[in-house]
Amino acid sequence: MLERMDRILAAFTAEHSRLTGGQLAVLAGLPPATAHRLARDMARQGWLERVEGGRYVVGTRLWELANRASRELTLARTARPFMGDIHAVLRQHVQLGIMEGREVLLLERLSHPGAVPVRASVAGRLPLHLSATGLVLLAHAPGEVQQAYLEGPLAAFTPLSPTDPHEVAAELERIRARGHAVQTGYLEPETTGIAVPVRGRGEQVLAGLGVITPAGDPGGRAPAIVQALHTAAHGIRRTLRETGRDRQA
Amino acid sequence: MLERMDRILAAFTAEHSRLTGGQLAVLAGLPPATAHRLARDMARQGWLERVEGGRYVVGTRLWELANRASRELTLARTARPFMGDIHAVLRQHVQLGIMEGREVLLLERLSHPGAVPVRASVAGRLPLHLSATGLVLLAHAPGEVQQAYLEGPLAAFTPLSPTDPHEVAAELERIRARGHAVQTGYLEPETTGIAVPVRGRGEQVLAGLGVITPAGDPGGRAPAIVQALHTAAHGIRRTLRETGRDRQA
């Protein structure tokens, strides 16, 4: 039953946040009677809510339960002021992501109205090898995790997305050597992502911190962006340590 | 089973974010065998995670599911830049809350390291009549909701907390008349809260936006704070309308 509830909740996204019982059945791959019954039960508990047109939305109660004690919230809240500093200077998207399976899960993003369009939203996911934030996480993952990842399949979002495991492996090596990741056009033809690791206790990589800018970099700003990201990552680590949250996060 | 899972999740708070199966049983009021079995099942689904010492934390998966499509996140993200502006000027806590039953649920808070201590954290709750943000929400709730609330019980956190329903009713009247709520010492002896409503479509009150400052107000800043809050609430409403989120939120 838990697994079926998980599938119901997974049907909701930022783009499709209001779903009928019938849509839930299709998206969750459940018999309609099962989907309807589970949705009703979850609504009774406040985990879903009924809104106009007989549609469901994710309920306030579930949001509350999931956020009140979450380590993700702790990490995101600690990072946010530092992300704000970068955002204020660069006027582009700044994002923080952690590794979840074969994807980067975005914990936080600060966006600028005039910034380039981006693919995923907060609590959204992207394949690790297509996002700079994901690449930096994959580059610092244990060897066996990298190896399993490279066995694929390696999804492609644009003609520039790398799908050759040897190419990606060589890139991970470069990322470790120079300390940051850069990708241009892997996710969107016209955007560049730049990211650095955020470290916790020891040298453990907790998250990736990245900026998304228009591709082309006419001002040669990449070195300055990398420097700003490293400085912010250092600040986040220091704050986590000072507040004793580096263990928790 | 859903109700028991809800009780397990409700046992986790920002202060007690790592709990053993035994602690879960006590806090959730469940037989130990039931609590242990449910926690194991939830961990299998990623809704909880096992960490060192056999303790559980709320899992990344649940955070992801609850946040990806949440209206709370939409409202909080829309409000945050405006809250940031207030925060930058006043250097005190700024918070956004919605009404959930007899309590205000805090969706977002921006805090300043040197600011006064506060009771609740994000996704935390406070009794409506003890917080300025809650009072502003209660003052604009339907008459029958106010009436039911005033039938009590009205909790007291300090000797200054109002527990007389007539006193609270008169205060709600004043809040509607002047457009903002002020409380001093209801939650903490040494703090003052000031809050205004955030409106959506029509004149519907979606949330309360408040500032928490040290009690005493030596600089006579209250009128300026109220003005800043009204301006921010207006900006939030405008942004929700411009992005078509005023319906959703």
Short mmCIF file of C-alpha atoms in Angstrom, two decimals:
data_model
loop_
_atom_site.label_atom_id
_atom_site.label_comp_id
_atom_site.label_asym_id
_atom_site.label_seq_id
_atom_site.Cartn_x
_atom_site.Cartn_y
_atom_site.Cartn_z
CA MET A 1 0.00 0.00 0.00
CA LEU A 2 2.87 2.36 0.81
CA GLU A 3 4.36 1.76 -2.59
CA ARG A 4 1.02 2.57 -4.26
CA MET A 5 0.67 5.73 -2.21
CA ASP A 6 4.16 6.69 -3.30
CA ARG A 7 3.13 6.25 -6.93
CA ILE A 8 0.05 8.42 -6.40
CA LEU A 9 2.13 11.19 -4.87
CA ALA A 10 4.76 10.88 -7.60
CA ALA A 11 2.08 11.66 -10.22
CA PHE A 12 1.93 15.25 -8.96
CA THR A 13 4.53 17.67 -10.35
CA ALA A 14 4.95 21.44 -10.42
CA GLU A 15 3.45 21.46 -13.94
CA HIS A 16 0.64 19.01 -13.13
CA SER A 17 -0.26 19.88 -9.59
CA ARG A 18 -4.05 19.22 -9.81
CA LEU A 19 -5.13 15.76 -10.92
CA THR A 20 -8.45 13.90 -11.05
CA GLY A 21 -8.80 10.39 -9.65
CA GLY A 22 -8.80 9.09 -13.24
CA GLN A 23 -5.58 10.90 -14.10
CA LEU A 24 -4.02 9.58 -10.90
CA ALA A 25 -4.91 6.03 -11.92
CA VAL A 26 -3.25 6.45 -15.33
CA LEU A 27 -0.15 8.28 -14.09
CA ALA A 28 0.36 5.95 -11.11
CA GLY A 29 -0.35 2.84 -13.17
CA LEU A 30 -3.08 1.68 -10.79
CA PRO A 31 -6.57 0.28 -11.34
CA PRO A 32 -9.04 3.21 -11.23
CA ALA A 33 -10.91 1.81 -8.21
CA THR A 34 -7.63 1.50 -6.28
CA ALA A 35 -6.48 5.00 -7.22
CA HIS A 36 -9.82 6.54 -6.26
CA ARG A 37 -9.94 4.73 -2.93
CA LEU A 38 -6.35 5.59 -1.99
CA ALA A 39 -6.80 9.24 -3.01
CA ARG A 40 -9.94 9.45 -0.85
CA ASP A 41 -8.11 7.90 2.11
CA MET A 42 -5.16 10.24 1.67
CA ALA A 43 -7.49 13.23 1.43
CA ARG A 44 -9.15 12.17 4.68
CA GLN A 45 -5.73 12.36 6.34
CA GLY A 46 -4.91 15.73 4.74
CA TRP A 47 -2.10 14.24 2.65
CA LEU A 48 -4.08 15.19 -0.46
CA GLU A 49 -6.75 17.87 -0.72
CA ARG A 50 -9.88 17.99 -2.89
CA VAL A 51 -10.12 21.21 -4.92
CA GLU A 52 -12.59 22.46 -7.53
CA GLY A 53 -13.54 20.13 -10.36
CA GLY A 54 -13.03 17.01 -8.22
CA ARG A 55 -9.27 17.32 -8.61
CA TYR A 56 -6.67 16.55 -5.98
CA VAL A 57 -3.62 18.53 -4.91
CA VAL A 58 -0.84 17.53 -2.53
CA GLY A 59 -2.07 18.42 0.94
CA THR A 60 -0.70 20.90 3.41
CA ARG A 61 -0.42 18.18 6.03
CA LEU A 62 2.06 16.13 3.99
CA TRP A 63 4.09 19.26 3.22
CA GLU A 64 4.19 20.04 6.92
CA LEU A 65 5.20 16.53 7.98
CA ALA A 66 7.89 16.25 5.33
CA ASN A 67 9.40 19.67 5.95
CA ARG A 68 9.31 20.02 9.69
CA ALA A 69 12.21 17.72 10.38
CA SER A 70 13.89 17.46 7.02
CA ARG A 71 17.63 17.51 6.55
CA GLU A 72 17.01 18.88 3.07
CA LEU A 73 15.38 21.96 4.55
CA THR A 74 18.30 22.42 6.94
CA LEU A 75 20.84 22.25 4.15
CA ALA A 76 18.79 24.48 1.84
CA ARG A 77 18.17 27.08 4.54
CA THR A 78 21.82 27.19 5.48
CA ALA A 79 22.83 27.57 1.84
CA ARG A 80 20.21 30.15 0.90
CA PRO A 81 21.86 33.37 2.15
CA PHE A 82 25.07 32.41 0.36
CA MET A 83 23.09 31.58 -2.78
CA GLY A 84 21.43 34.97 -2.42
CA ASP A 85 24.80 36.71 -2.44
CA ILE A 86 25.78 35.00 -5.70
CA HIS A 87 22.36 35.66 -7.16
CA ALA A 88 22.50 39.36 -6.30
CA VAL A 89 25.82 39.75 -8.12
CA LEU A 90 25.29 37.50 -11.16
CA ARG A 91 21.52 37.94 -11.72
CA GLN A 92 21.25 34.33 -12.93
CA HIS A 93 19.84 31.07 -11.56
CA VAL A 94 21.69 29.66 -8.58
CA GLN A 95 20.83 26.14 -7.46
CA LEU A 96 21.70 23.55 -4.86
CA GLY A 97 21.32 19.83 -5.52
CA ILE A 98 21.97 16.50 -3.86
CA MET A 99 22.48 13.07 -5.41
CA GLU A 100 19.46 10.76 -5.35
CA GLY A 101 20.02 7.56 -7.26
CA ARG A 102 20.91 8.36 -10.85
CA GLU A 103 19.69 11.94 -10.60
CA VAL A 104 20.37 15.26 -8.99
CA LEU A 105 17.48 16.39 -6.77
CA LEU A 106 17.21 20.17 -6.60
CA LEU A 107 16.84 21.35 -3.01
CA GLU A 108 16.78 25.05 -3.71
CA ARG A 109 16.91 27.51 -6.55
CA LEU A 110 17.06 31.28 -6.69
CA SER A 111 15.99 32.62 -10.07
CA HIS A 112 16.12 35.94 -11.80
CA PRO A 113 13.15 36.98 -13.96
CA GLY A 114 15.38 37.79 -16.92
CA ALA A 115 17.55 34.68 -16.61
CA VAL A 116 17.71 31.87 -19.18
CA PRO A 117 14.97 29.18 -19.14
CA VAL A 118 15.81 26.09 -17.12
CA ARG A 119 14.52 22.55 -17.07
CA ALA A 120 13.83 21.47 -13.51
CA SER A 121 12.18 23.19 -10.57
CA VAL A 122 12.73 22.79 -6.85
CA ALA A 123 12.25 19.16 -5.78
CA GLY A 124 12.68 18.32 -9.46
CA ARG A 125 15.29 15.91 -10.81
CA LEU A 126 17.79 15.83 -13.67
CA PRO A 127 20.11 13.06 -14.90
CA LEU A 128 23.48 13.42 -13.15
CA HIS A 129 25.61 13.52 -16.31
CA LEU A 130 23.58 16.29 -17.99
CA SER A 131 23.71 18.97 -15.29
CA ALA A 132 26.85 20.65 -13.94
CA THR A 133 25.52 20.22 -10.39
CA GLY A 134 24.93 16.54 -11.09
CA LEU A 135 28.34 16.06 -12.72
CA VAL A 136 30.12 17.50 -9.70
CA LEU A 137 28.19 15.10 -7.43
CA LEU A 138 28.90 12.10 -9.67
CA ALA A 139 32.60 13.03 -9.91
CA HIS A 140 32.90 12.81 -6.12
CA ALA A 141 30.74 9.71 -5.66
CA PRO A 142 32.35 6.36 -4.71
CA GLY A 143 34.05 4.58 -7.65
CA GLU A 144 31.48 1.78 -7.75
CA VAL A 145 28.62 4.29 -7.94
CA GLN A 146 30.29 6.04 -10.88
CA GLN A 147 30.94 2.73 -12.60
CA ALA A 148 27.32 1.60 -12.20
CA TYR A 149 26.13 4.95 -13.48
CA LEU A 150 28.30 4.82 -16.58
CA GLU A 151 26.89 1.41 -17.47
CA GLY A 152 23.91 3.51 -18.48
CA PRO A 153 21.61 4.14 -20.08
CA LEU A 154 22.87 7.72 -20.50
CA ALA A 155 19.91 9.87 -21.54
CA ALA A 156 20.34 12.68 -24.09
CA PHE A 157 18.27 15.89 -23.91
CA THR A 158 20.01 17.73 -26.80
CA PRO A 159 22.43 16.78 -29.61
CA LEU A 160 25.22 18.06 -27.34
CA SER A 161 24.35 15.70 -24.43
CA PRO A 162 27.20 13.21 -23.94
CA THR A 163 26.12 9.56 -24.18
CA ASP A 164 29.50 7.87 -24.49
CA PRO A 165 30.51 6.49 -21.07
CA HIS A 166 34.22 6.98 -21.83
CA GLU A 167 33.64 10.62 -22.62
CA VAL A 168 31.69 11.11 -19.38
CA ALA A 169 34.35 9.24 -17.38
CA ALA A 170 37.06 11.51 -18.77
CA GLU A 171 34.95 14.53 -17.86
CA LEU A 172 34.52 13.30 -14.27
CA GLU A 173 38.32 12.98 -14.07
CA ARG A 174 38.73 16.60 -15.26
CA ILE A 175 36.12 17.80 -12.75
CA ARG A 176 37.99 16.18 -9.87
CA ALA A 177 41.29 17.65 -11.12
CA ARG A 178 40.14 21.25 -11.48
CA GLY A 179 37.47 21.30 -8.74
CA HIS A 180 34.43 22.39 -10.73
CA ALA A 181 32.13 21.19 -13.52
CA VAL A 182 31.03 23.03 -16.65
CA GLN A 183 28.47 21.89 -19.20
CA THR A 184 27.20 23.78 -22.23
CA GLY A 185 24.13 22.63 -24.07
CA TYR A 186 23.73 19.25 -22.34
CA LEU A 187 20.28 20.19 -20.99
CA GLU A 188 19.28 23.15 -23.15
CA PRO A 189 21.08 24.27 -26.30
CA GLU A 190 21.57 27.82 -25.13
CA THR A 191 22.66 27.44 -21.53
CA THR A 192 25.85 26.79 -19.62
CA GLY A 193 25.95 25.31 -16.13
CA ILE A 194 28.89 25.74 -13.76
CA ALA A 195 29.02 23.95 -10.38
CA VAL A 196 31.28 23.19 -7.43
CA PRO A 197 31.00 20.71 -4.55
CA VAL A 198 29.72 21.73 -1.09
CA ARG A 199 31.63 19.70 1.47
CA GLY A 200 30.75 18.69 5.03
CA ARG A 201 32.69 16.79 7.71
CA GLY A 202 35.99 15.49 6.45
CA GLU A 203 35.90 16.04 2.73
CA GLN A 204 32.49 14.44 2.20
CA VAL A 205 30.57 16.09 -0.63
CA LEU A 206 27.06 16.93 0.65
CA ALA A 207 25.70 18.87 -2.31
CA GLY A 208 26.49 20.59 -5.58
CA LEU A 209 26.16 24.36 -5.93
CA GLY A 210 25.72 25.68 -9.45
CA VAL A 211 24.93 28.67 -11.61
CA ILE A 212 23.09 28.55 -14.94
CA THR A 213 24.00 31.25 -17.46
CA PRO A 214 23.39 31.89 -21.15
CA ALA A 215 25.79 29.84 -23.30
CA GLY A 216 28.67 31.62 -24.96
CA ASP A 217 30.11 33.43 -21.97
CA PRO A 218 30.92 36.60 -23.94
CA GLY A 219 32.36 38.35 -20.94
CA GLY A 220 34.75 35.53 -20.03
CA ARG A 221 33.05 35.40 -16.66
CA ALA A 222 33.47 31.68 -15.99
CA PRO A 223 36.56 32.03 -13.72
CA ALA A 224 34.81 34.68 -11.66
CA ILE A 225 31.69 32.52 -11.35
CA VAL A 226 33.78 29.54 -10.23
CA GLN A 227 35.47 31.72 -7.64
CA ALA A 228 32.13 33.02 -6.35
CA LEU A 229 30.77 29.46 -6.12
CA HIS A 230 33.82 28.19 -4.22
CA THR A 231 33.54 31.08 -1.79
CA ALA A 232 29.85 30.41 -1.20
CA ALA A 233 30.45 26.65 -0.81
CA HIS A 234 33.08 27.45 1.79
CA GLY A 235 30.65 29.70 3.63
CA ILE A 236 27.96 27.04 3.64
CA ARG A 237 30.41 24.48 5.04
CA ARG A 238 31.58 26.88 7.71
CA THR A 239 28.01 27.68 8.76
CA LEU A 240 27.03 24.01 8.87
CA ARG A 241 30.06 23.35 11.09
CA GLU A 242 29.44 26.33 13.36
CA THR A 243 25.83 25.32 13.92
CA GLY A 244 26.63 21.62 14.31
CA ARG A 245 24.53 20.83 11.28
CA ASP A 246 27.31 19.34 9.20
CA ARG A 247 26.67 15.97 10.80
CA GLN A 248 22.94 16.17 10.35
CA ALA A 249 23.06 17.46 6.77
CA MET B 1 -2.73 2.57 8.54
CA LEU B 2 -2.53 6.03 7.00
CA GLU B 3 -3.50 7.58 10.29
CA ARG B 4 -0.78 5.60 12.09
CA MET B 5 1.80 6.64 9.48
CA ASP B 6 0.72 10.22 10.00
CA ARG B 7 1.31 9.86 13.75
CA ILE B 8 4.77 8.42 13.12
CA LEU B 9 5.71 11.32 10.86
CA ALA B 10 4.25 13.84 13.30
CA ALA B 11 6.68 12.58 15.96
CA PHE B 12 9.57 14.16 14.06
CA THR B 13 10.24 17.86 14.67
CA ALA B 14 13.09 20.25 13.93
CA GLU B 15 14.31 19.76 17.52
CA HIS B 16 13.83 15.97 17.51
CA SER B 17 14.67 15.00 13.98
CA ARG B 18 16.28 11.60 14.73
CA LEU B 19 14.21 9.06 16.63
CA THR B 20 14.57 5.38 17.47
CA GLY B 21 11.76 2.92 16.84
CA GLY B 22 11.07 2.91 20.59
CA GLN B 23 10.82 6.70 20.73
CA LEU B 24 8.51 6.62 17.71
CA ALA B 25 6.22 4.19 19.50
CA VAL B 26 6.00 6.43 22.57
CA LEU B 27 5.59 9.71 20.67
CA ALA B 28 3.09 8.28 18.18
CA GLY B 29 1.15 6.42 20.88
CA LEU B 30 1.51 3.09 19.08
CA PRO B 31 2.40 -0.41 20.27
CA PRO B 32 6.18 -0.86 19.83
CA ALA B 33 5.78 -3.72 17.36
CA THR B 34 3.47 -1.61 15.19
CA ALA B 35 5.77 1.41 15.29
CA HIS B 36 8.83 -0.68 14.41
CA ARG B 37 7.08 -2.43 11.53
CA LEU B 38 5.64 0.79 10.06
CA ALA B 39 8.99 2.58 10.37
CA ARG B 40 10.71 -0.29 8.56
CA ASP B 41 8.10 -0.22 5.79
CA MET B 42 8.37 3.55 5.45
CA ALA B 43 12.17 3.31 5.34
CA ARG B 44 11.90 0.72 2.55
CA GLN B 45 9.95 3.30 0.53
CA GLY B 46 12.41 6.11 1.33
CA TRP B 47 9.82 8.00 3.38
CA LEU B 48 12.04 7.51 6.42
CA GLU B 49 15.78 6.85 6.44
CA ARG B 50 17.86 4.79 8.86
CA VAL B 51 20.84 6.72 10.21
CA GLU B 52 23.54 5.94 12.78
CA GLY B 53 22.47 4.44 16.11
CA GLY B 54 19.42 2.76 14.58
CA ARG B 55 17.57 6.07 14.49
CA TYR B 56 15.20 7.23 11.81
CA VAL B 57 14.98 10.59 10.05
CA VAL B 58 12.34 11.85 7.63
CA GLY B 59 13.42 10.62 4.20
CA THR B 60 14.41 12.61 1.15
CA ARG B 61 11.75 10.85 -0.90
CA LEU B 62 8.90 12.17 1.24
CA TRP B 63 10.39 15.67 1.16
CA GLU B 64 10.58 15.46 -2.63
CA LEU B 65 7.01 14.18 -3.06
CA ALA B 66 5.54 16.73 -0.70
CA ASN B 67 7.42 19.68 -2.15
CA ARG B 68 7.36 19.08 -5.86
CA ALA B 69 3.75 20.05 -6.36
CA SER B 70 2.95 21.93 -3.20
CA ARG B 71 0.94 25.12 -3.14
CA GLU B 72 2.78 26.01 0.06
CA LEU B 73 6.06 26.04 -1.83
CA THR B 74 4.54 28.25 -4.56
CA LEU B 75 3.26 30.76 -2.05
CA ALA B 76 6.48 30.73 -0.03
CA ARG B 77 8.68 31.09 -3.11
CA THR B 78 6.62 33.98 -4.40
CA ALA B 79 6.75 35.71 -1.04
CA ARG B 80 10.41 35.13 -0.36
CA PRO B 81 11.98 38.00 -2.38
CA PHE B 82 9.57 40.45 -0.76
CA MET B 83 10.34 38.98 2.66
CA GLY B 84 14.02 39.38 1.80
CA ASP B 85 13.55 43.09 1.15
CA ILE B 86 11.95 43.58 4.57
CA HIS B 87 14.54 41.42 6.23
CA ALA B 88 17.41 43.36 4.65
CA VAL B 89 16.06 46.64 6.01
CA LEU B 90 14.81 45.59 9.46
CA ARG B 91 17.36 42.84 10.31
CA GLN B 92 14.69 40.92 12.23
CA HIS B 93 12.68 37.74 11.66
CA VAL B 94 10.17 37.91 8.83
CA GLN B 95 7.65 35.11 8.52
CA LEU B 96 4.77 33.92 6.39
CA GLY B 97 2.01 31.70 7.79
CA ILE B 98 -1.28 30.14 6.76
CA MET B 99 -4.20 29.00 8.91
CA GLU B 100 -4.39 25.27 9.59
CA GLY B 101 -7.15 24.37 12.02
CA ARG B 102 -6.60 26.23 15.28
CA GLU B 103 -3.02 27.10 14.46
CA VAL B 104 -0.83 29.16 12.16
CA LEU B 105 1.50 26.96 10.07
CA LEU B 106 4.72 28.76 9.21
CA LEU B 107 5.52 28.39 5.52
CA GLU B 108 8.64 30.48 5.49
CA ARG B 109 10.89 32.46 7.77
CA LEU B 110 13.91 34.65 7.16
CA SER B 111 15.96 35.14 10.30
CA HIS B 112 18.80 37.36 11.31
CA PRO B 113 21.56 35.91 13.53
CA GLY B 114 21.26 38.77 16.04
CA ALA B 115 17.46 38.79 16.13
CA VAL B 116 15.34 37.90 19.16
CA PRO B 117 14.68 34.21 19.92
CA VAL B 118 11.46 32.82 18.47
CA ARG B 119 9.26 29.84 19.25
CA ALA B 120 8.39 28.03 16.05
CA SER B 121 10.44 27.05 13.02
CA VAL B 122 9.42 26.57 9.39
CA ALA B 123 6.61 24.03 9.11
CA GLY B 124 6.05 24.61 12.82
CA ARG B 125 2.76 25.70 14.34
CA LEU B 126 1.56 28.22 16.88
CA PRO B 127 -1.89 28.88 18.40
CA LEU B 128 -3.67 31.50 16.27
CA HIS B 129 -4.46 33.90 19.11
CA LEU B 130 -0.89 34.06 20.42
CA SER B 131 0.96 35.10 17.26
CA ALA B 132 0.41 38.32 15.29
CA THR B 133 0.46 36.31 12.05
CA GLY B 134 -2.15 33.96 13.49
CA LEU B 135 -4.30 36.81 14.83
CA VAL B 136 -4.44 38.46 11.42
CA LEU B 137 -5.56 35.16 9.88
CA LEU B 138 -8.17 34.55 12.58
CA ALA B 139 -9.47 38.12 12.25
CA HIS B 140 -10.23 37.50 8.56
CA ALA B 141 -11.59 33.97 8.94
CA PRO B 142 -15.35 33.31 8.51
CA GLY B 143 -17.43 34.30 11.53
CA GLU B 144 -18.31 30.72 12.45
CA VAL B 145 -14.60 29.76 12.44
CA GLN B 146 -13.81 32.65 14.79
CA GLN B 147 -16.70 31.72 17.04
CA ALA B 148 -15.63 28.06 17.24
CA TYR B 149 -12.07 29.16 17.97
CA LEU B 150 -13.09 31.45 20.79
CA GLU B 151 -14.98 28.62 22.46
CA GLY B 152 -11.48 27.48 23.38
CA PRO B 153 -9.49 26.28 25.02
CA LEU B 154 -7.23 29.33 24.61
CA ALA B 155 -3.69 28.28 25.52
CA ALA B 156 -1.37 30.63 27.41
CA PHE B 157 2.41 30.65 26.82
CA THR B 158 3.22 33.61 29.12
CA PRO B 159 1.39 35.62 31.79
CA LEU B 160 0.60 38.15 29.03
CA SER B 161 -1.14 35.61 26.76
CA PRO B 162 -4.84 36.50 26.46
CA THR B 163 -7.17 33.68 27.52
CA ASP B 164 -10.45 35.61 27.81
CA PRO B 165 -12.51 35.02 24.64
CA HIS B 166 -14.12 38.48 24.90
CA GLU B 167 -10.72 40.12 25.03
CA VAL B 168 -9.56 38.16 21.96
CA ALA B 169 -12.81 38.94 20.09
CA ALA B 170 -12.31 42.67 20.74
CA GLU B 171 -8.76 42.39 19.49
CA LEU B 172 -9.90 40.68 16.27
CA GLU B 173 -12.30 43.57 15.75
CA ARG B 174 -9.47 46.10 16.17
CA ILE B 175 -7.26 44.12 13.75
CA ARG B 176 -9.94 44.24 11.06
CA ALA B 177 -10.46 47.96 11.65
CA ARG B 178 -6.82 49.03 11.42
CA GLY B 179 -5.57 46.34 9.02
CA HIS B 180 -2.75 44.83 11.05
CA ALA B 181 -2.13 42.83 14.24
CA VAL B 182 0.32 43.54 17.05
CA GLN B 183 1.07 41.32 20.02
CA THR B 184 3.64 41.88 22.73
CA GLY B 185 4.64 39.09 25.05
CA TYR B 186 1.91 36.60 24.10
CA LEU B 187 4.49 34.04 22.93
CA GLU B 188 7.70 35.23 24.57
CA PRO B 189 7.93 37.91 27.26
CA GLU B 190 10.46 39.99 25.35
CA THR B 191 9.15 40.00 21.80
CA THR B 192 6.62 41.90 19.75
CA GLY B 193 5.00 40.49 16.60
CA ILE B 194 3.43 42.68 13.92
CA ALA B 195 1.54 41.18 10.97
CA VAL B 196 -0.66 42.05 7.99
CA PRO B 197 -2.84 39.93 5.69
CA VAL B 198 -1.65 38.75 2.25
CA ARG B 199 -4.65 38.74 -0.06
CA GLY B 200 -5.35 36.79 -3.25
CA ARG B 201 -8.30 36.84 -5.67
CA GLY B 202 -11.10 39.05 -4.53
CA GLU B 203 -10.18 40.00 -1.01
CA GLN B 204 -9.53 36.46 0.17
CA VAL B 205 -6.78 36.31 2.82
CA LEU B 206 -4.25 33.66 1.76
CA ALA B 207 -1.60 34.16 4.40
CA GLY B 208 -0.28 36.38 7.17
CA LEU B 209 3.03 38.21 6.82
CA GLY B 210 4.74 39.22 10.03
CA VAL B 211 7.86 40.61 11.66
CA ILE B 212 9.13 39.69 15.11
CA THR B 213 11.10 42.36 16.95
CA PRO B 214 12.34 42.94 20.49
CA ALA B 215 9.54 44.19 22.74
CA GLY B 216 9.51 47.83 23.72
CA ASP B 217 9.93 49.41 20.31
CA PRO B 218 12.27 52.17 21.56
CA GLY B 219 12.56 53.71 18.12
CA GLY B 220 8.81 53.97 17.54
CA ARG B 221 9.32 51.86 14.44
CA ALA B 222 5.96 50.06 14.48
CA PRO B 223 4.27 52.36 11.91
CA ALA B 224 7.22 51.96 9.54
CA ILE B 225 7.16 48.17 9.98
CA VAL B 226 3.43 48.06 9.25
CA GLN B 227 4.00 50.13 6.12
CA ALA B 228 6.80 47.85 4.94
CA LEU B 229 4.63 44.77 5.55
CA HIS B 230 1.69 46.21 3.64
CA THR B 231 3.94 47.07 0.73
CA ALA B 232 5.41 43.56 0.66
CA ALA B 233 1.95 41.96 0.94
CA HIS B 234 0.85 44.05 -2.01
CA GLY B 235 3.87 42.93 -4.03
CA ILE B 236 3.20 39.28 -3.22
CA ARG B 237 -0.41 39.63 -4.33
CA ARG B 238 0.61 41.38 -7.54
CA THR B 239 3.18 38.67 -8.35
CA LEU B 240 0.70 35.87 -7.64
CA ARG B 241 -1.77 37.56 -9.98
CA GLU B 242 0.79 38.22 -12.71
CA THR B 243 1.94 34.62 -12.69
CA GLY B 244 -1.60 33.21 -12.44
CA ARG B 245 -0.72 31.64 -9.11
CA ASP B 246 -3.30 33.51 -7.07
CA ARG B 247 -5.83 30.83 -7.93
CA GLN B 248 -3.49 27.98 -7.13
CA ALA B 249 -2.13 29.48 -3.92
#
